[in-house]
Amino acid sequence: MSLSDKHQCREIITKAICGKGRKFSTVTHTVTPPHNPTSILGAWIINHQYEAVAAGDGIEVIGTYDINIWYSYDRNSQTDVAKETVSYVELVPLSYLDPKHRASTVEVSAEATQEPSCVEASVSSGGGNVIIRVEREFSAELIAETKVRVLVCGRGHGDYEDKEFDFIDEGDYEDLDPDSLDDVL
């Protein structure tokens, strides 16, 4: 009896993570308050919103956040808060990408592993602007239908009869249409 008589290779079409990436970045924004600032008393970033879309070999994170700067002016005799909404597009490159995924089934997701935060705020050399340095970090995943191969024992395997297996019912695979994949993969 040869090895191929005992074991067979089967192909399973399933939804899987076919690409992953992570990106940390530091960006600089210039905010122009209504009064020439004397000193910066505080800077915050709030109301961060974003979404992810597939973009070639990466995932684009498209988002906005509000910058609030509390500053003094008129030689530190008055204070005010300058607010500005910033839009951005961050390309997160994928560290690996399964080339055999079904492109028409791609779903992407991104998570802010570090919410945008102000790490430095200073008055510009000309005195009319505030320079804000912001750090942010995203991890992203590309999920798609793909084909995986598994080795199957042709005969029953007695070693597993006394074992208990706990399978988690994910319910995410109800949308799969394996008949439509035969020609694509």
PDB file of C-alpha atoms in Angstrom:
ATOM      1  CA  MET A   1       0.000   0.000   0.000  1.00  0.00           C
ATOM      2  CA  SER A   2       1.464   3.354  -1.002  1.00  0.00           C
ATOM      3  CA  LEU A   3       1.202   6.598   0.915  1.00  0.00           C
ATOM      4  CA  SER A   4      -1.284   7.974  -1.638  1.00  0.00           C
ATOM      5  CA  ASP A   5      -3.680   5.103  -0.816  1.00  0.00           C
ATOM      6  CA  LYS A   6      -3.826   6.241   2.831  1.00  0.00           C
ATOM      7  CA  HIS A   7      -3.979  10.007   2.337  1.00  0.00           C
ATOM      8  CA  GLN A   8      -5.661  12.294  -0.120  1.00  0.00           C
ATOM      9  CA  CYS A   9      -5.348  15.995  -0.743  1.00  0.00           C
ATOM     10  CA  ARG A  10      -8.593  17.991  -0.773  1.00  0.00           C
ATOM     11  CA  GLU A  11      -9.184  21.579  -1.716  1.00  0.00           C
ATOM     12  CA  ILE A  12     -11.404  23.777   0.418  1.00  0.00           C
ATOM     13  CA  ILE A  13     -12.716  27.138  -0.653  1.00  0.00           C
ATOM     14  CA  THR A  14     -12.941  29.425   2.328  1.00  0.00           C
ATOM     15  CA  LYS A  15     -12.838  33.019   3.417  1.00  0.00           C
ATOM     16  CA  ALA A  16      -9.441  33.770   4.936  1.00  0.00           C
ATOM     17  CA  ILE A  17      -7.070  36.582   5.773  1.00  0.00           C
ATOM     18  CA  CYS A  18      -5.105  36.903   2.527  1.00  0.00           C
ATOM     19  CA  GLY A  19      -3.070  39.984   3.393  1.00  0.00           C
ATOM     20  CA  LYS A  20      -1.886  41.939   6.430  1.00  0.00           C
ATOM     21  CA  GLY A  21      -0.058  45.172   6.974  1.00  0.00           C
ATOM     22  CA  ARG A  22       0.881  47.712   9.614  1.00  0.00           C
ATOM     23  CA  LYS A  23       2.084  51.299   9.380  1.00  0.00           C
ATOM     24  CA  PHE A  24       3.271  53.882  11.890  1.00  0.00           C
ATOM     25  CA  SER A  25       3.619  57.452  10.696  1.00  0.00           C
ATOM     26  CA  THR A  26       4.393  60.921  11.947  1.00  0.00           C
ATOM     27  CA  VAL A  27       2.837  63.851  10.117  1.00  0.00           C
ATOM     28  CA  THR A  28       2.983  67.620  10.550  1.00  0.00           C
ATOM     29  CA  HIS A  29       0.011  69.978  10.296  1.00  0.00           C
ATOM     30  CA  THR A  30      -0.001  73.755  10.247  1.00  0.00           C
ATOM     31  CA  VAL A  31      -2.936  75.499  11.924  1.00  0.00           C
ATOM     32  CA  THR A  32      -3.534  79.219  11.559  1.00  0.00           C
ATOM     33  CA  PRO A  33      -5.431  80.599  14.589  1.00  0.00           C
ATOM     34  CA  PRO A  34      -7.402  83.866  14.312  1.00  0.00           C
ATOM     35  CA  HIS A  35      -4.862  85.678  16.581  1.00  0.00           C
ATOM     36  CA  ASN A  36      -1.058  85.486  16.441  1.00  0.00           C
ATOM     37  CA  PRO A  37      -0.216  82.977  19.198  1.00  0.00           C
ATOM     38  CA  THR A  38       2.229  83.893  21.964  1.00  0.00           C
ATOM     39  CA  SER A  39       2.438  80.423  23.506  1.00  0.00           C
ATOM     40  CA  ILE A  40       0.734  77.023  23.224  1.00  0.00           C
ATOM     41  CA  LEU A  41      -1.165  75.952  26.338  1.00  0.00           C
ATOM     42  CA  GLY A  42      -2.419  72.606  25.005  1.00  0.00           C
ATOM     43  CA  ALA A  43      -3.220  70.639  21.861  1.00  0.00           C
ATOM     44  CA  TRP A  44      -5.693  67.762  21.452  1.00  0.00           C
ATOM     45  CA  ILE A  45      -6.948  65.586  18.674  1.00  0.00           C
ATOM     46  CA  ILE A  46     -10.565  64.442  18.895  1.00  0.00           C
ATOM     47  CA  ASN A  47     -13.373  63.041  16.735  1.00  0.00           C
ATOM     48  CA  HIS A  48     -11.205  60.636  14.731  1.00  0.00           C
ATOM     49  CA  GLN A  49     -13.172  58.825  12.009  1.00  0.00           C
ATOM     50  CA  TYR A  50     -11.855  56.619   9.232  1.00  0.00           C
ATOM     51  CA  GLU A  51     -12.652  53.877   6.754  1.00  0.00           C
ATOM     52  CA  ALA A  52     -10.525  51.452   4.763  1.00  0.00           C
ATOM     53  CA  VAL A  53     -10.550  50.639   1.040  1.00  0.00           C
ATOM     54  CA  ALA A  54      -8.452  48.279  -1.083  1.00  0.00           C
ATOM     55  CA  ALA A  55      -5.798  50.068  -3.143  1.00  0.00           C
ATOM     56  CA  GLY A  56      -3.536  47.921  -5.320  1.00  0.00           C
ATOM     57  CA  ASP A  57      -1.113  45.987  -3.104  1.00  0.00           C
ATOM     58  CA  GLY A  58      -2.134  47.933  -0.018  1.00  0.00           C
ATOM     59  CA  ILE A  59      -5.055  49.287   1.946  1.00  0.00           C
ATOM     60  CA  GLU A  60      -5.880  52.971   2.070  1.00  0.00           C
ATOM     61  CA  VAL A  61      -7.151  54.409   5.324  1.00  0.00           C
ATOM     62  CA  ILE A  62      -9.157  57.555   4.646  1.00  0.00           C
ATOM     63  CA  GLY A  63     -10.100  59.665   7.619  1.00  0.00           C
ATOM     64  CA  THR A  64     -10.543  62.938   9.436  1.00  0.00           C
ATOM     65  CA  TYR A  65      -9.884  64.327  12.913  1.00  0.00           C
ATOM     66  CA  ASP A  66     -10.275  67.642  14.670  1.00  0.00           C
ATOM     67  CA  ILE A  67      -7.269  69.519  16.066  1.00  0.00           C
ATOM     68  CA  ASN A  68      -7.975  71.792  19.032  1.00  0.00           C
ATOM     69  CA  ILE A  69      -5.237  74.190  20.145  1.00  0.00           C
ATOM     70  CA  TRP A  70      -5.518  76.204  23.324  1.00  0.00           C
ATOM     71  CA  TYR A  71      -3.166  79.155  23.005  1.00  0.00           C
ATOM     72  CA  SER A  72      -2.456  82.579  24.445  1.00  0.00           C
ATOM     73  CA  TYR A  73      -2.070  85.820  22.488  1.00  0.00           C
ATOM     74  CA  ASP A  74      -1.539  89.558  23.094  1.00  0.00           C
ATOM     75  CA  ARG A  75       1.599  88.813  25.187  1.00  0.00           C
ATOM     76  CA  ASN A  76      -0.146  86.109  27.219  1.00  0.00           C
ATOM     77  CA  SER A  77      -3.006  88.437  28.233  1.00  0.00           C
ATOM     78  CA  GLN A  78      -5.769  86.529  26.328  1.00  0.00           C
ATOM     79  CA  THR A  79      -6.501  82.886  25.484  1.00  0.00           C
ATOM     80  CA  ASP A  80      -8.503  81.171  22.787  1.00  0.00           C
ATOM     81  CA  VAL A  81      -9.023  77.740  21.233  1.00  0.00           C
ATOM     82  CA  ALA A  82      -8.326  77.247  17.517  1.00  0.00           C
ATOM     83  CA  LYS A  83     -10.129  74.335  15.862  1.00  0.00           C
ATOM     84  CA  GLU A  84      -9.404  72.747  12.519  1.00  0.00           C
ATOM     85  CA  THR A  85     -10.588  69.536  10.854  1.00  0.00           C
ATOM     86  CA  VAL A  86      -7.861  67.631   9.018  1.00  0.00           C
ATOM     87  CA  SER A  87      -8.433  65.037   6.264  1.00  0.00           C
ATOM     88  CA  TYR A  88      -5.844  62.385   5.438  1.00  0.00           C
ATOM     89  CA  VAL A  89      -5.189  59.329   3.305  1.00  0.00           C
ATOM     90  CA  GLU A  90      -2.721  56.770   4.677  1.00  0.00           C
ATOM     91  CA  LEU A  91      -1.559  53.872   2.485  1.00  0.00           C
ATOM     92  CA  VAL A  92      -0.857  50.779   4.596  1.00  0.00           C
ATOM     93  CA  PRO A  93       1.322  48.394   2.530  1.00  0.00           C
ATOM     94  CA  LEU A  94       0.619  44.681   2.950  1.00  0.00           C
ATOM     95  CA  SER A  95       3.547  42.666   4.285  1.00  0.00           C
ATOM     96  CA  TYR A  96       2.151  39.605   2.504  1.00  0.00           C
ATOM     97  CA  LEU A  97      -0.609  39.055  -0.022  1.00  0.00           C
ATOM     98  CA  ASP A  98      -1.982  35.689  -1.170  1.00  0.00           C
ATOM     99  CA  PRO A  99      -1.921  36.025  -4.978  1.00  0.00           C
ATOM    100  CA  LYS A 100      -4.569  33.299  -5.371  1.00  0.00           C
ATOM    101  CA  HIS A 101      -7.354  35.105  -3.514  1.00  0.00           C
ATOM    102  CA  ARG A 102     -10.576  35.814  -5.384  1.00  0.00           C
ATOM    103  CA  ALA A 103     -10.378  39.555  -6.074  1.00  0.00           C
ATOM    104  CA  SER A 104     -14.134  40.033  -6.430  1.00  0.00           C
ATOM    105  CA  THR A 105     -14.669  38.896  -2.807  1.00  0.00           C
ATOM    106  CA  VAL A 106     -12.150  41.233  -1.157  1.00  0.00           C
ATOM    107  CA  GLU A 107     -13.128  42.920   2.094  1.00  0.00           C
ATOM    108  CA  VAL A 108     -10.712  45.152   3.959  1.00  0.00           C
ATOM    109  CA  SER A 109     -10.565  46.391   7.503  1.00  0.00           C
ATOM    110  CA  ALA A 110      -8.266  48.693   9.415  1.00  0.00           C
ATOM    111  CA  GLU A 111      -7.797  49.383  13.083  1.00  0.00           C
ATOM    112  CA  ALA A 112      -6.102  52.384  14.646  1.00  0.00           C
ATOM    113  CA  THR A 113      -3.590  50.668  16.933  1.00  0.00           C
ATOM    114  CA  GLN A 114      -2.550  54.140  18.032  1.00  0.00           C
ATOM    115  CA  GLU A 115      -5.174  56.857  17.753  1.00  0.00           C
ATOM    116  CA  PRO A 116      -3.777  60.082  16.292  1.00  0.00           C
ATOM    117  CA  SER A 117      -2.131  62.006  19.101  1.00  0.00           C
ATOM    118  CA  CYS A 118      -0.301  65.293  19.239  1.00  0.00           C
ATOM    119  CA  VAL A 119       3.298  64.787  20.344  1.00  0.00           C
ATOM    120  CA  GLU A 120       4.505  68.350  19.786  1.00  0.00           C
ATOM    121  CA  ALA A 121       2.928  71.766  19.231  1.00  0.00           C
ATOM    122  CA  SER A 122       4.920  74.945  18.704  1.00  0.00           C
ATOM    123  CA  VAL A 123       4.514  78.455  17.341  1.00  0.00           C
ATOM    124  CA  SER A 124       6.016  78.801  13.857  1.00  0.00           C
ATOM    125  CA  SER A 125       9.109  80.941  13.331  1.00  0.00           C
ATOM    126  CA  GLY A 126       6.980  83.642  11.665  1.00  0.00           C
ATOM    127  CA  GLY A 127       4.638  83.698  14.665  1.00  0.00           C
ATOM    128  CA  GLY A 128       1.315  83.411  12.830  1.00  0.00           C
ATOM    129  CA  ASN A 129       0.888  79.619  12.768  1.00  0.00           C
ATOM    130  CA  VAL A 130       1.023  76.624  15.074  1.00  0.00           C
ATOM    131  CA  ILE A 131       2.987  73.577  13.936  1.00  0.00           C
ATOM    132  CA  ILE A 132       1.495  70.290  15.194  1.00  0.00           C
ATOM    133  CA  ARG A 133       3.328  66.947  14.991  1.00  0.00           C
ATOM    134  CA  VAL A 134       0.949  63.953  15.094  1.00  0.00           C
ATOM    135  CA  GLU A 135       1.671  60.237  15.441  1.00  0.00           C
ATOM    136  CA  ARG A 136      -0.753  57.553  14.257  1.00  0.00           C
ATOM    137  CA  GLU A 137      -0.583  53.827  13.565  1.00  0.00           C
ATOM    138  CA  PHE A 138      -2.868  51.419  11.716  1.00  0.00           C
ATOM    139  CA  SER A 139      -3.001  47.688  11.179  1.00  0.00           C
ATOM    140  CA  ALA A 140      -4.982  46.431   8.199  1.00  0.00           C
ATOM    141  CA  GLU A 141      -6.255  43.108   6.870  1.00  0.00           C
ATOM    142  CA  LEU A 142      -7.443  41.973   3.468  1.00  0.00           C
ATOM    143  CA  ILE A 143     -10.019  39.164   3.679  1.00  0.00           C
ATOM    144  CA  ALA A 144     -11.126  37.202   0.611  1.00  0.00           C
ATOM    145  CA  GLU A 145     -12.204  33.792  -0.595  1.00  0.00           C
ATOM    146  CA  THR A 146      -9.282  31.539  -1.402  1.00  0.00           C
ATOM    147  CA  LYS A 147      -8.521  27.865  -1.871  1.00  0.00           C
ATOM    148  CA  VAL A 148      -6.601  25.879   0.733  1.00  0.00           C
ATOM    149  CA  ARG A 149      -5.400  22.296   0.494  1.00  0.00           C
ATOM    150  CA  VAL A 150      -5.668  19.831   3.356  1.00  0.00           C
ATOM    151  CA  LEU A 151      -4.362  16.325   3.786  1.00  0.00           C
ATOM    152  CA  VAL A 152      -7.185  13.859   4.467  1.00  0.00           C
ATOM    153  CA  CYS A 153      -6.804  10.398   5.989  1.00  0.00           C
ATOM    154  CA  GLY A 154      -8.583   7.896   3.773  1.00  0.00           C
ATOM    155  CA  ARG A 155      -9.359   5.591   6.642  1.00  0.00           C
ATOM    156  CA  GLY A 156     -10.763   6.228  10.051  1.00  0.00           C
ATOM    157  CA  HIS A 157      -8.149   7.165  12.576  1.00  0.00           C
ATOM    158  CA  GLY A 158      -8.601   5.327  15.864  1.00  0.00           C
ATOM    159  CA  ASP A 159      -6.337   7.679  17.823  1.00  0.00           C
ATOM    160  CA  TYR A 160      -8.982  10.413  17.756  1.00  0.00           C
ATOM    161  CA  GLU A 161     -11.954   8.361  18.995  1.00  0.00           C
ATOM    162  CA  ASP A 162     -11.421   9.227  22.664  1.00  0.00           C
ATOM    163  CA  LYS A 163     -10.645  12.917  21.972  1.00  0.00           C
ATOM    164  CA  GLU A 164     -13.092  15.820  22.175  1.00  0.00           C
ATOM    165  CA  PHE A 165     -12.922  18.659  19.705  1.00  0.00           C
ATOM    166  CA  ASP A 166     -14.432  22.076  20.238  1.00  0.00           C
ATOM    167  CA  PHE A 167     -15.382  23.789  16.968  1.00  0.00           C
ATOM    168  CA  ILE A 168     -16.431  27.396  16.950  1.00  0.00           C
ATOM    169  CA  ASP A 169     -19.399  28.236  14.749  1.00  0.00           C
ATOM    170  CA  GLU A 170     -18.324  31.500  13.102  1.00  0.00           C
ATOM    171  CA  GLY A 171     -21.344  31.816  10.802  1.00  0.00           C
ATOM    172  CA  ASP A 172     -19.287  33.991   8.407  1.00  0.00           C
ATOM    173  CA  TYR A 173     -19.182  31.340   5.703  1.00  0.00           C
ATOM    174  CA  GLU A 174     -22.869  31.256   4.882  1.00  0.00           C
ATOM    175  CA  ASP A 175     -22.308  33.760   2.074  1.00  0.00           C
ATOM    176  CA  LEU A 176     -19.801  31.547   0.251  1.00  0.00           C
ATOM    177  CA  ASP A 177     -20.850  30.172  -3.100  1.00  0.00           C
ATOM    178  CA  PRO A 178     -18.309  27.413  -3.870  1.00  0.00           C
ATOM    179  CA  ASP A 179     -19.843  26.691  -7.298  1.00  0.00           C
ATOM    180  CA  SER A 180     -18.901  30.158  -8.514  1.00  0.00           C
ATOM    181  CA  LEU A 181     -15.241  29.692  -7.557  1.00  0.00           C
ATOM    182  CA  ASP A 182     -14.350  26.670  -9.673  1.00  0.00           C
ATOM    183  CA  ASP A 183     -13.597  28.711 -12.772  1.00  0.00           C
ATOM    184  CA  VAL A 184     -11.923  31.586 -10.955  1.00  0.00           C
ATOM    185  CA  LEU A 185      -9.387  29.790  -8.772  1.00  0.00           C
TER     186      LEU A 185
END
